[in-house]
Coordinates of C-alpha atoms in Angstrom, one line a residue:
X1 CA 63.0 44.5 -18.6
X2 CA 65.7 47.1 -19.3
X3 CA 67.0 48.4 -22.5
X4 CA 70.8 48.2 -22.7
X5 CA 72.7 50.6 -24.9
X6 CA 76.5 50.6 -26.0
X7 CA 78.1 53.9 -27.0
X8 CA 80.5 54.0 -30.0
X9 CA 82.6 57.1 -30.5
X10 CA 82.3 58.3 -34.2
X11 CA 83.4 61.6 -35.7
X12 CA 80.6 64.1 -35.2
X13 CA 77.9 61.8 -33.6
X14 CA 77.3 58.9 -31.2
X15 CA 75.7 55.6 -32.4
X16 CA 73.5 53.5 -30.1
X17 CA 73.3 49.8 -30.5
X18 CA 70.0 48.2 -29.3
X19 CA 69.7 44.5 -28.4
X20 CA 66.8 42.1 -29.0
X21 CA 64.9 43.3 -26.0
X22 CA 64.5 46.7 -27.7
X23 CA 63.0 45.0 -30.8
X24 CA 60.4 43.1 -28.6
X25 CA 59.5 46.3 -26.6
X26 CA 59.0 48.2 -29.9
X27 CA 56.6 45.6 -31.2
X28 CA 54.7 45.5 -27.9
X29 CA 54.4 49.3 -28.0
X30 CA 53.0 49.2 -31.6
X31 CA 50.4 46.6 -30.6
X32 CA 49.4 48.6 -27.6
X33 CA 48.8 51.6 -29.7
X34 CA 46.6 49.5 -32.1
X35 CA 44.6 48.0 -29.2
X36 CA 44.2 51.4 -27.6
X37 CA 42.9 52.7 -30.9
X38 CA 40.5 49.7 -31.2
X39 CA 39.3 50.2 -27.6
X40 CA 38.7 53.8 -28.3
X41 CA 36.6 52.9 -31.3
X42 CA 34.6 50.3 -29.3
X43 CA 34.1 52.7 -26.5
X44 CA 32.9 55.4 -28.9
X45 CA 30.6 52.9 -30.6
X46 CA 29.1 51.8 -27.3
X47 CA 28.5 55.4 -26.3
X48 CA 26.9 56.0 -29.7
X49 CA 24.6 53.0 -29.4
X50 CA 23.6 53.6 -25.7
X51 CA 22.8 57.3 -26.3
X52 CA 19.0 57.8 -25.9
X53 CA 18.5 54.0 -25.8
X54 CA 15.4 52.9 -23.8
X55 CA 15.6 49.2 -22.8
X56 CA 11.9 49.2 -21.7
X57 CA 10.5 49.7 -25.3
X58 CA 10.1 46.9 -27.8
X59 CA 12.8 47.6 -30.6
X60 CA 10.5 48.0 -33.6
X61 CA 10.2 50.9 -36.1
X62 CA 6.4 51.2 -35.8
X63 CA 4.3 50.1 -32.9
X64 CA 2.3 47.7 -35.1
X65 CA 5.4 45.9 -36.4
X66 CA 6.1 42.3 -35.3
X67 CA 9.4 41.4 -33.7
X68 CA 10.8 38.2 -35.1
X69 CA 12.4 36.2 -32.3
X70 CA 14.2 32.9 -33.0
X71 CA 15.0 30.5 -30.3
X72 CA 16.8 27.2 -29.8
X73 CA 18.1 25.1 -26.9
X74 CA 21.5 23.5 -26.6
X75 CA 21.4 20.7 -24.1
X76 CA 24.8 20.2 -22.5
X77 CA 24.0 18.0 -19.6
X78 CA 21.1 16.0 -18.1
X79 CA 21.9 16.5 -14.5
X80 CA 19.2 14.2 -13.0
X81 CA 15.6 13.2 -12.6
X82 CA 14.0 13.5 -9.1
X83 CA 11.4 10.8 -9.2
X84 CA 10.0 11.6 -5.8
X85 CA 9.5 15.3 -6.5
X86 CA 9.0 14.8 -10.3
X87 CA 11.6 17.4 -11.3
X88 CA 13.9 17.2 -14.4
X89 CA 17.2 19.1 -13.9
X90 CA 19.0 20.1 -17.1
X91 CA 22.0 22.3 -18.0
X92 CA 21.3 24.3 -21.2
X93 CA 22.4 27.1 -23.3
X94 CA 19.4 29.2 -24.5
X95 CA 20.1 30.8 -27.9
X96 CA 17.9 33.7 -28.8
X97 CA 18.2 35.8 -32.0
X98 CA 16.3 39.0 -32.9
X99 CA 17.0 42.4 -34.6
X100 CA 17.2 45.7 -32.8
X101 CA 17.2 48.5 -35.4
X102 CA 18.5 51.0 -32.7
X103 CA 21.7 49.0 -32.3
X104 CA 22.9 49.2 -36.0
X105 CA 25.9 51.2 -37.2
X106 CA 28.3 51.8 -40.1
X107 CA 31.5 49.9 -39.5
X108 CA 33.5 52.5 -41.6
X109 CA 32.7 55.1 -39.0
X110 CA 34.0 53.1 -36.1
X111 CA 37.3 51.6 -37.1
X112 CA 35.8 48.7 -39.1
X113 CA 34.1 47.1 -36.0
X114 CA 31.5 44.6 -37.2
X115 CA 30.6 43.0 -33.9
X116 CA 30.3 44.4 -30.4
X117 CA 29.7 42.6 -27.1
X118 CA 27.2 44.5 -24.9
X119 CA 26.0 43.7 -21.4
X120 CA 22.6 42.3 -21.5
X121 CA 21.3 44.4 -18.6
X122 CA 21.5 47.5 -20.8
X123 CA 19.3 46.6 -23.7
X124 CA 15.8 45.3 -24.3
X125 CA 15.5 41.5 -23.7
X126 CA 12.6 39.2 -24.7
X127 CA 10.8 37.9 -21.6
X128 CA 10.8 34.3 -22.7
X129 CA 10.1 32.1 -19.6
X130 CA 9.8 28.4 -18.9
X131 CA 6.2 27.7 -18.0
X132 CA 6.7 24.3 -16.4
X133 CA 9.2 25.6 -13.9
X134 CA 9.7 23.8 -10.6
X135 CA 11.5 26.7 -8.9
X136 CA 10.7 30.3 -8.1
X137 CA 12.8 31.9 -10.8
X138 CA 11.1 31.6 -14.3
X139 CA 13.5 33.8 -16.3
X140 CA 17.2 33.6 -17.1
X141 CA 19.2 34.8 -14.2
X142 CA 22.7 34.7 -15.6
X143 CA 23.0 38.0 -17.4
X144 CA 25.9 37.3 -19.9
X145 CA 27.0 39.6 -22.6
X146 CA 25.3 39.4 -26.0
X147 CA 26.8 39.8 -29.4
X148 CA 25.5 42.6 -31.6
X149 CA 26.1 42.7 -35.4
X150 CA 26.4 46.1 -37.2
X151 CA 23.1 45.3 -38.9
X152 CA 21.4 45.2 -35.5
X153 CA 21.1 41.4 -35.4
X154 CA 21.5 40.2 -31.8
X155 CA 22.6 36.8 -30.6
X156 CA 22.2 36.0 -26.9
X157 CA 23.4 32.6 -25.5
X158 CA 23.2 32.6 -21.7
X159 CA 23.8 29.3 -19.8
X160 CA 21.0 28.2 -17.4
X161 CA 20.1 25.3 -15.2
X162 CA 16.5 24.5 -15.5
X163 CA 14.4 22.6 -13.0
X164 CA 11.2 21.8 -14.8
X165 CA 8.2 19.7 -13.8
X166 CA 8.2 16.3 -15.4
X167 CA 5.3 13.8 -14.6
X168 CA 6.9 10.5 -13.8
X169 CA 5.2 7.3 -15.0
X170 CA 6.4 4.6 -12.7
X171 CA 4.4 1.7 -14.2
X172 CA 7.5 -0.1 -15.6
X173 CA 10.1 1.1 -13.1
X174 CA 13.1 0.4 -13.3
X175 CA 12.6 -0.5 -17.0
X176 CA 10.8 2.7 -17.7
X177 CA 10.8 5.6 -20.2
X178 CA 9.9 9.1 -19.3
X179 CA 8.6 11.9 -21.5
X180 CA 9.3 15.5 -20.3
X181 CA 8.1 18.6 -21.9
X182 CA 9.6 22.1 -21.6
X183 CA 7.3 24.9 -22.7
X184 CA 8.8 28.3 -23.5
X185 CA 6.9 31.4 -24.4
X186 CA 6.7 35.2 -23.9
X187 CA 5.0 36.1 -20.7
X188 CA 3.9 39.6 -21.9
X189 CA 3.8 39.8 -25.6
X190 CA 1.4 38.0 -27.8
X191 CA 1.9 36.8 -31.4
X192 CA 1.1 40.2 -32.8
X193 CA 4.0 41.8 -31.0
X194 CA 6.6 39.0 -30.7
X195 CA 6.7 36.1 -33.2
X196 CA 8.5 33.3 -31.4
X197 CA 9.7 30.6 -33.8
X198 CA 12.3 27.7 -33.6
X199 CA 15.6 28.5 -35.1
X200 CA 15.7 25.4 -37.3
X201 CA 13.2 23.1 -39.0
X202 CA 10.1 25.2 -38.5
X203 CA 7.5 25.0 -41.3
X204 CA 4.1 25.2 -39.6
X205 CA 2.4 25.3 -36.3
X206 CA 1.7 22.0 -34.5
X207 CA 4.2 20.2 -36.7
X208 CA 6.8 18.3 -34.9
X209 CA 10.5 19.1 -35.5
X210 CA 12.4 15.9 -35.0
X211 CA 15.7 17.6 -34.7
X212 CA 14.6 20.3 -32.4
X213 CA 17.4 20.6 -29.8
X214 CA 21.1 21.0 -30.2
X215 CA 23.0 18.1 -28.6
X216 CA 26.4 18.6 -30.2
X217 CA 28.0 19.4 -26.8
X218 CA 26.0 17.0 -24.7
X219 CA 27.7 15.1 -21.9
X220 CA 26.2 11.6 -21.6
X221 CA 24.3 10.9 -18.4
X222 CA 25.2 7.9 -16.2
X223 CA 21.6 7.0 -15.6
X224 CA 19.5 8.1 -18.6
X225 CA 19.7 7.7 -22.4
X226 CA 18.0 10.3 -24.6
X227 CA 15.8 8.8 -27.3
X228 CA 14.1 12.0 -28.6
X229 CA 14.7 15.7 -28.5
X230 CA 12.0 17.3 -30.6
X231 CA 10.3 20.7 -30.8
X232 CA 6.9 22.0 -31.8
X233 CA 5.5 25.5 -32.0
X234 CA 2.0 25.8 -30.8
X235 CA -0.5 28.6 -31.0
X236 CA -3.3 29.2 -28.5
X237 CA -6.1 31.7 -28.9
X238 CA -7.5 33.4 -25.9
X239 CA -10.0 36.2 -25.5
X240 CA -7.2 38.7 -24.7
X241 CA -4.9 37.6 -27.6
X242 CA -3.1 34.9 -29.5
X243 CA 0.0 33.5 -27.8
X244 CA 2.6 31.2 -29.3
X245 CA 5.0 28.9 -27.5
X246 CA 7.7 26.4 -28.3
X247 CA 7.4 23.0 -26.6
X248 CA 10.5 20.9 -26.4
X249 CA 10.0 17.2 -25.8
X250 CA 12.7 15.1 -24.2
X251 CA 12.1 11.3 -24.1
X252 CA 14.6 9.5 -21.9
X253 CA 15.1 5.9 -21.1
X254 CA 16.6 4.7 -17.8
X255 CA 19.8 2.7 -17.7
X256 CA 18.6 -0.2 -15.6
X257 CA 21.9 -2.0 -14.9
X258 CA 22.1 -0.6 -11.4
X259 CA 18.6 -1.5 -10.4
X260 CA 18.9 -4.9 -12.1
X261 CA 22.0 -5.8 -10.1
X262 CA 21.0 -4.3 -6.8
X263 CA 17.2 -4.8 -6.7
X264 CA 15.8 -7.1 -9.3
X265 CA 18.3 -10.0 -9.2
X266 CA 18.2 -10.2 -5.3
X267 CA 14.4 -10.0 -5.3
X268 CA 14.1 -12.8 -7.9
X269 CA 16.5 -15.0 -6.0
X270 CA 14.6 -14.4 -2.7
X271 CA 11.3 -15.3 -4.5
X272 CA 12.8 -18.5 -5.7
X273 CA 13.9 -19.4 -2.1
X274 CA 10.2 -19.7 -1.4
X275 CA 10.2 -22.8 -3.6
X276 CA 12.9 -24.5 -1.5
X277 CA 10.8 -24.1 1.7
X278 CA 8.8 -27.1 0.5
X279 CA 12.0 -29.1 -0.2
X280 CA 13.2 -28.7 3.4
X281 CA 12.4 -31.7 5.6
X282 CA 9.7 -31.1 8.2
X283 CA 11.7 -32.8 11.0
X284 CA 14.5 -30.2 10.6
X285 CA 12.2 -27.7 12.3
X286 CA 13.4 -24.8 10.2
X287 CA 10.6 -24.5 7.6
X288 CA 8.8 -21.7 9.3
X289 CA 12.0 -19.9 10.2
X290 CA 13.1 -19.9 6.6
X291 CA 9.7 -18.4 5.6
X292 CA 9.9 -15.7 8.2
X293 CA 13.4 -14.8 7.1
X294 CA 12.3 -14.4 3.4
X295 CA 9.4 -12.3 4.5
X296 CA 11.7 -9.9 6.5
X297 CA 14.0 -9.6 3.5
X298 CA 11.1 -8.6 1.2
X299 CA 10.1 -6.0 3.8
X300 CA 13.5 -4.4 3.5
X301 CA 13.2 -4.3 -0.3
X302 CA 9.7 -2.7 0.0
X303 CA 11.1 0.0 2.3
X304 CA 13.9 0.7 -0.2
X305 CA 11.5 1.0 -3.1
X306 CA 9.3 3.4 -1.2
X307 CA 12.2 5.8 -0.9
X308 CA 13.0 5.7 -4.7
X309 CA 9.7 5.9 -6.4
X310 CA 7.2 8.9 -6.2
X311 CA 4.3 8.4 -3.8
X312 CA 1.7 8.1 -6.5
X313 CA -1.6 6.2 -6.6
X314 CA -2.0 6.4 -10.4
X315 CA 0.1 3.2 -11.1
X316 CA 2.0 0.5 -9.2
X317 CA 5.6 0.2 -10.4
X318 CA 6.8 -3.0 -12.0
X319 CA 9.2 -3.5 -9.1
X320 CA 6.4 -3.0 -6.6
X321 CA 4.2 -5.5 -8.5
X322 CA 6.9 -8.1 -8.4
X323 CA 7.6 -7.5 -4.7
X324 CA 3.9 -7.7 -4.0
X325 CA 3.7 -11.0 -6.0
X326 CA 6.6 -12.4 -4.0
X327 CA 5.1 -11.2 -0.7
X328 CA 1.8 -13.0 -1.5
X329 CA 3.8 -16.1 -2.4
X330 CA 5.8 -16.0 0.9
X331 CA 2.6 -15.5 2.9
X332 CA 0.9 -18.4 1.2
X333 CA 4.0 -20.6 1.8
X334 CA 3.9 -19.8 5.5
X335 CA 0.2 -20.8 5.7
X336 CA 0.7 -23.9 3.7
X337 CA 3.8 -24.9 5.7
X338 CA 1.9 -24.7 8.9
X339 CA -0.8 -26.9 7.4
X340 CA 1.7 -29.4 6.2
X341 CA 3.4 -29.5 9.6
X342 CA 0.0 -30.1 11.2
X343 CA -0.6 -33.1 8.9
X344 CA 2.9 -34.4 9.6
X345 CA 2.3 -34.7 13.3
X346 CA -1.1 -36.3 13.2
X347 CA -1.7 -39.7 14.7
X348 CA -4.7 -42.1 15.1
X349 CA -5.4 -40.9 18.6
X350 CA -6.3 -37.4 17.4
X351 CA -7.3 -37.8 13.7
X352 CA -8.9 -40.4 11.5
X353 CA -7.6 -40.9 8.1
X354 CA -10.5 -40.9 5.7
X355 CA -10.6 -43.3 2.8
X356 CA -10.6 -40.4 0.3
X357 CA -7.4 -39.1 1.9
X358 CA -5.7 -42.4 1.5
X359 CA -7.0 -42.8 -2.1
X360 CA -5.8 -39.4 -3.2
X361 CA -2.6 -38.7 -1.3
X362 CA -1.3 -42.2 -1.0
X363 CA -2.5 -44.1 -4.1
X364 CA -3.0 -41.4 -6.8
X365 CA -0.9 -38.3 -6.3
X366 CA 2.5 -40.0 -5.6
X367 CA 2.3 -41.6 -9.1
X368 CA 1.6 -38.3 -10.7
X369 CA 4.4 -36.6 -8.8
X370 CA 6.8 -39.5 -9.6
X371 CA 7.2 -40.5 -5.9
X372 CA 8.1 -44.0 -4.9
X373 CA 7.3 -45.0 -1.3
X374 CA 9.9 -47.4 0.2
X375 CA 8.7 -50.7 1.6
X376 CA 7.9 -50.7 5.3
X377 CA 10.0 -52.7 7.8
X378 CA 7.2 -54.0 10.2
X379 CA 7.1 -56.7 12.7
X380 CA 6.0 -60.2 11.7
X381 CA 2.2 -60.6 11.8
X382 CA 0.9 -63.2 14.2
X383 CA -2.5 -64.7 13.3
X384 CA -5.1 -64.8 16.1
X385 CA -6.0 -68.5 15.6
X386 CA -2.4 -69.7 15.8
X387 CA -1.8 -67.7 18.9
X388 CA -4.9 -69.2 20.7
X389 CA -4.0 -72.7 19.6
X390 CA -0.4 -72.4 20.9
X391 CA -1.7 -71.1 24.2
X392 CA -4.1 -74.1 24.6
X393 CA -1.4 -76.7 23.7
X394 CA 1.0 -75.1 26.2
X395 CA -1.7 -75.2 28.9
X396 CA -2.6 -78.9 28.2
X397 CA 1.1 -79.9 28.5
X398 CA 1.5 -78.0 31.7
X399 CA -1.7 -79.7 33.2
X400 CA -0.6 -83.2 32.2
X401 CA 2.9 -82.7 33.6
X402 CA 1.5 -81.4 36.8
X403 CA -1.0 -84.4 37.1
X404 CA 1.8 -87.0 36.7
X405 CA 3.8 -85.2 39.3
X406 CA 0.9 -85.2 41.8
X407 CA 0.2 -88.9 41.3
X408 CA 3.8 -89.8 42.2
X409 CA 3.8 -87.8 45.3
X410 CA 2.6 -89.4 48.6
X411 CA 0.6 -86.6 50.1
X412 CA -2.9 -86.2 51.3
X413 CA -5.7 -85.3 49.0
X414 CA -6.3 -81.8 50.3
X415 CA -2.8 -80.7 49.7
X416 CA -3.0 -82.0 46.2
X417 CA -6.2 -80.2 45.4
X418 CA -4.9 -76.9 46.7
X419 CA -1.7 -77.2 44.6
X420 CA -3.7 -78.0 41.5
X421 CA -5.8 -74.9 41.9
X422 CA -2.8 -72.8 42.4
X423 CA -1.1 -74.1 39.2
X424 CA -4.3 -73.5 37.2
X425 CA -4.4 -69.9 38.4
X426 CA -0.7 -69.3 37.5
X427 CA -1.3 -70.7 34.0
X428 CA -4.3 -68.4 33.5
X429 CA -2.2 -65.4 34.4
X430 CA 0.5 -66.4 32.0
X431 CA -2.0 -66.8 29.2
X432 CA -3.5 -63.4 29.9
X433 CA -0.1 -61.8 29.8
X434 CA 0.7 -63.4 26.5
X435 CA -2.6 -62.2 25.0
X436 CA -1.9 -58.7 26.2
X437 CA 1.6 -58.7 24.6
X438 CA 0.3 -60.0 21.3
X439 CA -2.6 -57.4 21.3
X440 CA -0.2 -54.6 22.2
X441 CA 2.2 -55.6 19.4
X442 CA -0.7 -55.8 16.9
X443 CA -2.0 -52.3 18.0
X444 CA 1.5 -50.8 17.9
X445 CA 2.0 -52.0 14.3
X446 CA -1.4 -50.6 13.3
X447 CA -0.7 -47.3 15.1
X448 CA 2.8 -46.9 13.6
X449 CA 1.5 -47.7 10.1
X450 CA -1.1 -44.9 10.4
X451 CA 1.5 -42.4 11.7
X452 CA 3.7 -43.2 8.8
X453 CA 0.8 -42.7 6.4
X454 CA 0.2 -39.2 7.8
X455 CA 3.8 -38.4 7.4
X456 CA 3.8 -39.6 3.9
X457 CA 0.7 -37.5 3.1
X458 CA 2.6 -34.5 4.4
X459 CA 5.5 -35.4 2.2
X460 CA 3.2 -35.6 -0.8
X461 CA 1.7 -32.2 0.0
X462 CA 5.3 -30.7 0.2
X463 CA 6.1 -32.2 -3.2
X464 CA 2.8 -31.0 -4.7
X465 CA 3.3 -27.4 -3.5
X466 CA 6.9 -27.5 -4.5
X467 CA 5.9 -27.9 -8.1
X468 CA 3.0 -25.4 -7.8
X469 CA 5.2 -22.7 -6.4
X470 CA 8.0 -23.4 -8.8
X471 CA 5.7 -23.0 -11.8
X472 CA 4.1 -19.9 -10.3
X473 CA 7.4 -18.2 -9.7
X474 CA 8.6 -18.8 -13.2
X475 CA 5.4 -17.7 -14.8
X476 CA 4.9 -14.7 -12.5
X477 CA 8.5 -13.5 -12.9
X478 CA 8.4 -13.8 -16.7
X479 CA 4.9 -12.1 -16.9
X480 CA 5.7 -9.2 -14.7
X481 CA 9.3 -8.4 -15.7
X482 CA 9.1 -9.1 -19.4
X483 CA 6.0 -6.9 -19.7
X484 CA 8.2 -3.7 -19.7
X485 CA 8.2 -2.2 -23.2
X486 CA 11.7 -0.7 -22.7
X487 CA 13.1 -4.2 -22.8
X488 CA 12.1 -4.4 -26.5
X489 CA 13.2 -0.8 -27.4
X490 CA 15.3 -0.9 -30.5
X491 CA 15.9 2.8 -31.0
X492 CA 19.4 4.0 -30.5
X493 CA 20.1 6.8 -28.0
X494 CA 21.1 10.2 -29.1
X495 CA 23.4 12.1 -29.7
X496 CA 25.4 9.7 -31.9
X497 CA 29.2 9.5 -32.2
X498 CA 30.3 11.2 -35.4
X499 CA 33.6 11.4 -37.2
X500 CA 34.8 14.2 -39.4
X501 CA 32.8 17.1 -40.6
X502 CA 29.0 17.1 -40.2
X503 CA 26.8 19.7 -41.8
X504 CA 23.1 20.6 -41.6
X505 CA 20.7 19.7 -38.9
X506 CA 22.4 16.4 -38.3
X507 CA 25.2 18.3 -36.6
X508 CA 22.8 18.9 -33.7
X509 CA 22.6 15.2 -32.9
X510 CA 26.3 14.4 -33.4
X511 CA 29.1 14.4 -30.9
X512 CA 32.7 14.3 -32.0
X513 CA 34.8 11.2 -31.2
X514 CA 38.1 12.5 -32.5
X515 CA 41.2 12.9 -30.4
X516 CA 40.9 16.7 -30.0
X517 CA 37.1 16.4 -29.3
X518 CA 36.3 19.1 -31.8
X519 CA 33.6 18.9 -34.4
X520 CA 33.4 21.1 -37.5
X521 CA 29.8 22.2 -38.0
X522 CA 28.5 24.1 -41.0

C-alpha cells in the first residue's frame, strides 16, 4: 500500500496532501506502538516471574502450609462405552485452581497487566491423576497455557480424553443403566500438603454433591442419556498418611431404540413363529423344516449378541435370557412335532389304541379345545346274519333251477350226477368269494376308522400345544422384557435445555437452545 502525495506551490513552502490511505497507515502505526509496548511489558513480567522460579517445589510460603487446590470437570462429550472391554471414553475439560505466591506482581509496575498466560511446562503443577484409568497415561498430556492473576491465583483448563474403567452390568441389556465412577486424587501429596476439594457445592467429606460436574457445553450422545453427574470428596487414612480424592459418578441410560428395532422385535417375532408350527398341517411335510429354520435364525442372533455384550459370568443379559427362553421353546417344539408326526402315521397294524387314549384325546380334550369332528363318510354296514341268509337263498334257487333242468334232459344218470357235483362246487366257490369280499370290506372300514382316529389324536395334540406355546410365549415375553427397571425410569436426562440467563449451580446442568447457542452464566 503506497502513500500518494500531491505538491502545491505556495510562496515560501510546499504543502503535502495525504489521502485516506495515509490516515489508515498512521492509525496502524499507533496501534503497533501500543502493542509493542504491551508485549514488552508482558515479556518483562514473564522474565520477572520466571527468575529463580523452581517448578519442582510446592508453592507455599512455609513447608508446613497446606496448598488449597480446587478442581471441577466440564464434560463436553460422552464418546462411547465399550461394553466388551468395559471402558468409558469421555471428552472433558479439567479445571484446576490454586495459588502460587511466587507468581504474584504489582500491575502498576508492568503496564497495568492483570493476567498473564504462562506455558504450563514452566511452573509447578499438581499431580492429580485418574485412578481408574484404562490406558497407560494417568496424567494430563496436553500441556496448554494456564492463566495467572496478579494475586498469584492460577486457573488451568486443559482438555483431555479419558478412558476410564467402568464395570458394565449386563443384567438388563439392552434396557440397562450403567454407573461409572471417576476417581481423581494427588498421587504424591497427602491431605496435609495438598487439600483437594470440589470447586462448587462442597460442605463435608462423604457428602454427595448432586450438581458435581459442569455440563453446560455437553454435546448429547446418540446412544446414552446422562441421568446423574454427581461428585463426592472422600478421605482415606493409611499408615503413611491421609489422602483425599474426588469421585465423580456418572449414571447413564442406554437409548434402546436401535436394539429394540434390530434385535428385540425380530427375536420376538421369531419366537412367536414357534406357535404357528403347531398350526401347520402335518401332511404338508414342512413342520420340522420350519422348526429347524427358526432354530438357525436364533443361532445367528446368539452369535450377534456374543459380540456386543462383555464375556462375563456374573449375570445373563436380558436379551440373552430371552434368546435362551426362545431356544428352549424351539427345541421343545421340534421334539413335540416329531412326537405328533409319529402319532399321525400310526395304524392298527403297528399300534393299539388304548381306551384311555380314546377317552382323553377323542372324547374329552376336543370339547375343551372347542374342536368339532366332522361326521365320517363310511361304507354301509352289512350285518352278518343278512349276508348268510342271502347266500343260502341264492344257493337254494340255483340248486332248484339246476334240478329242473336235469329232469328235462334225456341223458344217462352218470352224466347227470357228475354235472350236479360240478355245479355244487362252483356254487361253493362263489359263496366263499362273497364271504371274503364282505369280510374285507368290514376289515377295511374298521382299519380306516382306527387310522382316522390316530390322525384326529395328532390334530388334538397340535391344537393343545398350540395353546400351550402361545400362552408360554406371551407370559415369557412379558416377564423377561418387562422386568427391566429402565422401562419404568421417570427421571429426565441431563443437561436440560434452558432459555435466557441462568445463574448459580443450575448453569452447570443447562444447555442453551437460543439461535446463537450462547448461554450467559453468572
